[in-house]
Coordinates of C-alpha atoms and ligand atoms in Angstrom, one line a residue:
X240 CA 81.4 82.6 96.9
X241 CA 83.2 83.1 93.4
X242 CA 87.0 82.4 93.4
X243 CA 87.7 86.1 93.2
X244 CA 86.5 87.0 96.6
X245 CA 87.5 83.9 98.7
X246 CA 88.9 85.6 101.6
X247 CA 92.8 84.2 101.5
X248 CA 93.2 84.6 97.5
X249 CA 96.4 85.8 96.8
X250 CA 96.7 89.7 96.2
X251 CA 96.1 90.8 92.6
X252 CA 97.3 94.0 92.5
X253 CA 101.2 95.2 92.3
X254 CA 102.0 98.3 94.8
X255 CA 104.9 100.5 93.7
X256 CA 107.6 101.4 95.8
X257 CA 106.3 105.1 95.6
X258 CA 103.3 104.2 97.4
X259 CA 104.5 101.8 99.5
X260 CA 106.7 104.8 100.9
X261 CA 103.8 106.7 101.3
X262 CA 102.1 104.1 102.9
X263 CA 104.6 103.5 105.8
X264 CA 104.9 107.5 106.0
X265 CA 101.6 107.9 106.8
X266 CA 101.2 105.2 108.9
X267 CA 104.6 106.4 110.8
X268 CA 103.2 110.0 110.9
X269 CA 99.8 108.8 112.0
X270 CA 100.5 106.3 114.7
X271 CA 104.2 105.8 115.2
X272 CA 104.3 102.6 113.8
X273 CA 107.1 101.5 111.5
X274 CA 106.9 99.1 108.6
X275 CA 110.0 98.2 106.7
X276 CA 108.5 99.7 103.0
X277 CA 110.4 96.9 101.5
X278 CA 108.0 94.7 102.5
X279 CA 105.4 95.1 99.9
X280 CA 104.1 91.7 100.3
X281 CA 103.0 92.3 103.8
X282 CA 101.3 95.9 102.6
X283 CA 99.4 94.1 99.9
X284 CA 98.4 91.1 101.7
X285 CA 96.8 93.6 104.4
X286 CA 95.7 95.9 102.0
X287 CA 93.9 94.0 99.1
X288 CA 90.7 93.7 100.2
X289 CA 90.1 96.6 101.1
X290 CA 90.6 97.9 97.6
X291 CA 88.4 95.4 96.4
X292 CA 85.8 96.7 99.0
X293 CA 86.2 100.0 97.2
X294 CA 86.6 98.8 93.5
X295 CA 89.9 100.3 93.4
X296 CA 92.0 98.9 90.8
X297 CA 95.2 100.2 92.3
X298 CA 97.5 101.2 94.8
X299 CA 98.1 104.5 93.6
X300 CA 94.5 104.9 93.6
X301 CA 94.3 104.0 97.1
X302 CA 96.9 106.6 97.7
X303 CA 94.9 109.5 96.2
X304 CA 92.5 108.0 98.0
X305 CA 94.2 109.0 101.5
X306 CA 95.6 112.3 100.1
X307 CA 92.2 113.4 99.3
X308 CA 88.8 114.8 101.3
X309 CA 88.0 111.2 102.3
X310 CA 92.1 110.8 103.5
X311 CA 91.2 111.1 107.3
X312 CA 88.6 108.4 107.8
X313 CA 90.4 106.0 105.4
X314 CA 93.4 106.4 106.9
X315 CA 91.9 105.5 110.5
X316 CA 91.0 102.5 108.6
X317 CA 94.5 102.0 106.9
X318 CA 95.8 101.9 110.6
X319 CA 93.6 99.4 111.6
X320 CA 94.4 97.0 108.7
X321 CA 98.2 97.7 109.4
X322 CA 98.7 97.5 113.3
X323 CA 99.7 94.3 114.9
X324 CA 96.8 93.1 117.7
X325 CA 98.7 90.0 118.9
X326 CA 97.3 89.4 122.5
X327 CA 96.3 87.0 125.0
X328 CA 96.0 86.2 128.8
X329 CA 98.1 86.5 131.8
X330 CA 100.9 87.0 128.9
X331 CA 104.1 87.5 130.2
X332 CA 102.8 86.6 133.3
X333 CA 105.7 87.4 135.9
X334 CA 103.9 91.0 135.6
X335 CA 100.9 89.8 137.2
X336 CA 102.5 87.9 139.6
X337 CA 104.4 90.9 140.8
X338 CA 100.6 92.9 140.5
X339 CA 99.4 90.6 143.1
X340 CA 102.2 89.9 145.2
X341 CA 103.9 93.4 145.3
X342 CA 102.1 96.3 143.4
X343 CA 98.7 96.0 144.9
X344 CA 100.1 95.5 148.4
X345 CA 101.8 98.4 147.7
X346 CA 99.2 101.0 146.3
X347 CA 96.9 99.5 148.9
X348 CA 99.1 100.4 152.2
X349 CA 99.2 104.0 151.0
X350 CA 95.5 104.0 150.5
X351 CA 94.9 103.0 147.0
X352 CA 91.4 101.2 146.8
X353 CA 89.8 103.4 150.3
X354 CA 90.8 106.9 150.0
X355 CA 90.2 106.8 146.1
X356 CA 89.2 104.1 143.5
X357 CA 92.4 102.5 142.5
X358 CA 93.1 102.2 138.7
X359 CA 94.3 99.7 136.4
X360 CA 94.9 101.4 132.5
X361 CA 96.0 98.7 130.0
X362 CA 97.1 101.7 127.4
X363 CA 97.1 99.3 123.9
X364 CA 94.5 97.0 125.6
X365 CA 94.0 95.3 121.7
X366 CA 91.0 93.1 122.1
X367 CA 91.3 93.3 126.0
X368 CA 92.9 90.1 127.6
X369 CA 95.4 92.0 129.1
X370 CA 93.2 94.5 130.8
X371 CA 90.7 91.6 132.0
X372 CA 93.4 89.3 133.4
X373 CA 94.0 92.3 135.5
X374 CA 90.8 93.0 136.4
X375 CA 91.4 89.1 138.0
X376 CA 93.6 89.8 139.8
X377 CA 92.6 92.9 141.4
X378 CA 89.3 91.5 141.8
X379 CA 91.2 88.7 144.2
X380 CA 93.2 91.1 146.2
X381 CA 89.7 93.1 146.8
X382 CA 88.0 89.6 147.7
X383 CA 91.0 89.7 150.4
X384 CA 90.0 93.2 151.9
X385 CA 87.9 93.5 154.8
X386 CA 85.2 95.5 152.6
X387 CA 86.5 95.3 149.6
X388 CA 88.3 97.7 147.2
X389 CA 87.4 100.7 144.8
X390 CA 88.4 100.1 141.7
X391 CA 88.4 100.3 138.2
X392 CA 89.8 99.1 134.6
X393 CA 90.2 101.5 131.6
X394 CA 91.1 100.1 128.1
X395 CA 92.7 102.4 125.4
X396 CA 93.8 101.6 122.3
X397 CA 94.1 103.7 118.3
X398 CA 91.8 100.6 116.8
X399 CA 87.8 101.5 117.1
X400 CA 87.5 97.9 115.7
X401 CA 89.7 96.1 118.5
X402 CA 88.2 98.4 121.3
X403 CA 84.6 97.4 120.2
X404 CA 86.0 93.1 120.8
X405 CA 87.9 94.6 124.2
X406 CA 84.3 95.6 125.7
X407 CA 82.0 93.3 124.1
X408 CA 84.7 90.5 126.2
X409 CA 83.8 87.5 124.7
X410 CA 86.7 84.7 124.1
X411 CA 87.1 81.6 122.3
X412 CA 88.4 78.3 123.8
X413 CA 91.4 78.9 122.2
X414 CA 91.7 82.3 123.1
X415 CA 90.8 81.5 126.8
X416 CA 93.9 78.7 127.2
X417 CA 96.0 81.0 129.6
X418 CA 93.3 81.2 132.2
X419 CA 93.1 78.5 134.9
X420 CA 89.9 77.0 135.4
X421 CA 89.3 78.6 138.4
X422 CA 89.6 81.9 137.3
X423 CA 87.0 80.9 134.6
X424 CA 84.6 79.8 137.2
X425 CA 84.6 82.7 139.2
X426 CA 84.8 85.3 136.0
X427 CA 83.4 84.0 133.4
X428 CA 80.1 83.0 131.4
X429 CA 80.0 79.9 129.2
X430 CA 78.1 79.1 126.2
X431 CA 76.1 76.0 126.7
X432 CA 77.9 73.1 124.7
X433 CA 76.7 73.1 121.0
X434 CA 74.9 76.7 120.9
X435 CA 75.3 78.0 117.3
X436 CA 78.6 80.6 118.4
X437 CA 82.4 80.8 117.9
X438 CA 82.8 78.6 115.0
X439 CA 82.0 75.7 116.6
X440 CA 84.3 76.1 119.4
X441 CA 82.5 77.1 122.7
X442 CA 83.0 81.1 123.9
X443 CA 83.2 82.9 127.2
X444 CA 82.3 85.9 128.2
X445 CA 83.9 88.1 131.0
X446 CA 80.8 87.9 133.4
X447 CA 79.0 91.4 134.3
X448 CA 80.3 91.9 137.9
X449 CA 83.9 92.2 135.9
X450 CA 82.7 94.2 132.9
X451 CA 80.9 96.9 135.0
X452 CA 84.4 98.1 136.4
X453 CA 85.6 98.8 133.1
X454 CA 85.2 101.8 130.2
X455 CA 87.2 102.1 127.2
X456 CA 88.2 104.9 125.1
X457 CA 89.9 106.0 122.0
X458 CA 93.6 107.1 122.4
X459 CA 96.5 107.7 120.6
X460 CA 99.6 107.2 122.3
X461 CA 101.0 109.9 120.8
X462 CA 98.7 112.5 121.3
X463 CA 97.8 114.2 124.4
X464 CA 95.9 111.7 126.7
X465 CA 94.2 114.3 128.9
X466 CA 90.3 111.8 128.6
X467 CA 92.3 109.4 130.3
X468 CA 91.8 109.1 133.7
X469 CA 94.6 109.1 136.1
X470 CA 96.0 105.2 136.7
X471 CA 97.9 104.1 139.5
X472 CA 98.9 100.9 137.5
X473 CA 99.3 101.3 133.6
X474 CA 99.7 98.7 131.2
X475 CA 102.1 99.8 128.2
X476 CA 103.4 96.4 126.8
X477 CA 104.1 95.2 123.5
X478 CA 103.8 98.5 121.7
X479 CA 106.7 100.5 122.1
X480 CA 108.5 97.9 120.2
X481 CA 106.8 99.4 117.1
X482 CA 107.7 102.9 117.4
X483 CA 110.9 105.1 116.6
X484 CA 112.9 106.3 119.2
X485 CA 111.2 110.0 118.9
X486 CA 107.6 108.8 119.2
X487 CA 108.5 106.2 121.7
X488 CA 109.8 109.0 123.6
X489 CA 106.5 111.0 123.2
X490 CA 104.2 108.2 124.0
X491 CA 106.0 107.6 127.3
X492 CA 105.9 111.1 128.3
X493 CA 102.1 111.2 127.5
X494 CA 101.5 107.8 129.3
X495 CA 103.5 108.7 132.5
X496 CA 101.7 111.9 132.7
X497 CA 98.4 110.2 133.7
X498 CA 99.9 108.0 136.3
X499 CA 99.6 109.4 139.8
X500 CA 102.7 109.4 141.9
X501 CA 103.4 106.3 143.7
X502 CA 102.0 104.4 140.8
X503 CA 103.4 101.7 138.1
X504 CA 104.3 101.6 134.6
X505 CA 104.3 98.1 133.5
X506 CA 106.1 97.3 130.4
X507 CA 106.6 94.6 128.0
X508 CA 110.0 92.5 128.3
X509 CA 110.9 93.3 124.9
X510 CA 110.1 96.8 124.9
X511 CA 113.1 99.2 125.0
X512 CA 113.2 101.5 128.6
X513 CA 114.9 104.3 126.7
X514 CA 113.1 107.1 126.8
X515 CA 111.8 107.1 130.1
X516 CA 111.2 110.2 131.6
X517 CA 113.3 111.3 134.8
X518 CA 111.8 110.2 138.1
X519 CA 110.8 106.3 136.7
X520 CA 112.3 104.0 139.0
X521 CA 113.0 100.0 138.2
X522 CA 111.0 98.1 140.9
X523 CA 110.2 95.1 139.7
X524 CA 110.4 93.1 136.1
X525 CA 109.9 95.9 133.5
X526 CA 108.0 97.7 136.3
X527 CA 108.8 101.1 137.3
X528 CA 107.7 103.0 139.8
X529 CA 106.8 106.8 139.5
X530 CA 108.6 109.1 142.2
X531 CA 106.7 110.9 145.3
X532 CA 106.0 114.7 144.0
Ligands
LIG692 C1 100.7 93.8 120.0 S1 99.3 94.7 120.6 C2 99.6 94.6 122.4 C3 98.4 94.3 123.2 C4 98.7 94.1 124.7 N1 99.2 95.3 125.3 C5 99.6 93.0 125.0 O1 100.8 93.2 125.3 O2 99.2 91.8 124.9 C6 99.6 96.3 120.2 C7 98.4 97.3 120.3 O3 98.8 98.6 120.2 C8 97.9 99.4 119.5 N2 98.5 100.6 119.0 C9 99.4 100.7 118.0 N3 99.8 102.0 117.8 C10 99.1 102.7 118.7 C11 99.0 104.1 119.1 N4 99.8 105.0 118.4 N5 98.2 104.5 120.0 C12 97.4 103.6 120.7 N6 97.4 102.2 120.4 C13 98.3 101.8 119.5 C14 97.4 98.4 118.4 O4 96.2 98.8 117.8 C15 97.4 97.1 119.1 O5 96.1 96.8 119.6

């Protein structure tokens, strides 16, 4: 490896205000998410090596780049480079306490689980903790259930790349410090100590019985989301934060169209509630509740 590509040189290459304008438009337009344009060092610390890949030598080459007949693939890619994937287990975890104790005791009484498979959406699932920690814990109200529950998981999310980690559901140590040991034993595979994976570091993988109950697909938030099955529990944490009020707006109309009445819409605790469409009610912490047609 030559000093030139070593993977955490500094960026080379100076972007413009014009194109870092452009940059944050497109990204705004694309996928709601806003990035301060003054902060060229976080563009061009994301950005670099991908113009390296592409022996660009700069920014406003990139830019042409996007604008022309290769723009739409490129900027999937841009998007993927630029989005924020911070994730992990049982995060924020008063949300699955209230799942277990209140939601699925809920759903379940008015049939949830026997009349029809019951559904659990993480809508920006990123690399999939969040949709797999519930997957636990519906998995232990079901264990409770004189026959078990129906159910299911769906992942979403705009990233191809973080989709592709979410299904193949393989953790690191590190990654795997919110879930109890327990919940390992019953849910997970281990790597034998030493085999040649994870850096050194052992890896789990969500076992099969877990992994069959769950499909992912391609969505973005802003767009219609009519592939997406209805949910009776949907995830939407940690994204809205990125958006303008306008998209925000739009994504939660989308979102709350594919939950089925009677169901939940779980949201992050920093994520603003304005926006919500008539008929959400607060039920729990960031929980609301979608009214009876
Ligand atoms: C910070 S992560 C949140 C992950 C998880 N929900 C959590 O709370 O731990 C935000 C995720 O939203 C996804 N995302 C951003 N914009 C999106 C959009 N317009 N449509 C769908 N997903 C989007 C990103 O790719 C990223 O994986």
């Amino acid at each position: 490896m030559t000093a030139q590509n070593f993977p955490f040189d500094p960026p080379t290459r100076r972007m413009s205000r014009r194109v870092a304008l452009g940059l944050v438009a497109r990204l705004k337009r694309v996928a709601g998410i806003r990035v301060d344009p003054k902060n060229q060092q976080f563009l061009t610390f994301r950005l670099d090596r991908r113009l390296q890949a592409l022996d660009l030598d700069s920014y406003e080459d990139y830019l042409d780049l996007l604008e022309g007949p290769q723009g739409d693939a490129e900027t999937a890619r841009l998007v993927e480079m630029l989005v924020t994937n911070t994730t992990s287990f049982f995060r924020e975890p008063a949300h699955f306490d209230w799942l277990e104790r209140t939601g699925l005791p809920a759903l379940c009484e008015a049939g949830a689980g026997r009349l029809y498979p019951l559904t659990v959406w993480s809508a920006a699932c990123s690399t999939g903790p969040e949709l797999w920690s519930a997957g636990m814990v519906v998995d232990q109200a079901s264990r409770l259930v004189p026959g078990g529950l129906r159910w299911g998981l769906v992942g979403t999310d705009i990233s191809a790349g973080v989709l592709r980690r979410a299904a193949a559901a393989i953790f690191t140590a590190t990654e795997m410090s919110g879930v109890l040991e327990e919940r390992r034993r019953l849910y997970f595979l281990r790597s034998r100590p030493g085999a040649a994976v994870g850096n050194g570091q052992r890896v789990y993988r969500v076992a099969p019985e877990l992994r069959n109950r769950a499909s992912f697909v391609q969505a973005n938030l802003l767009q219609d989301l009519a592939d997406v099955p209805l949910a009776d529990v949907i995830f939407l944490r940690n994204v809205l934060i990125y958006f303008a009020v306008d998209d925000r707006k739009a994504c939660l109309a989308h979102v709350t169209a594919r939950l089925r009445p009677g169901g939940y819409l779980i949201l992050g605790h920093s994520d603003s509630q304005q926006g919500l469409p008539e008929g959400m009610v607060a039920c729990g912490p960031s929980v609301f509740r979608k009214g009876e047609r």
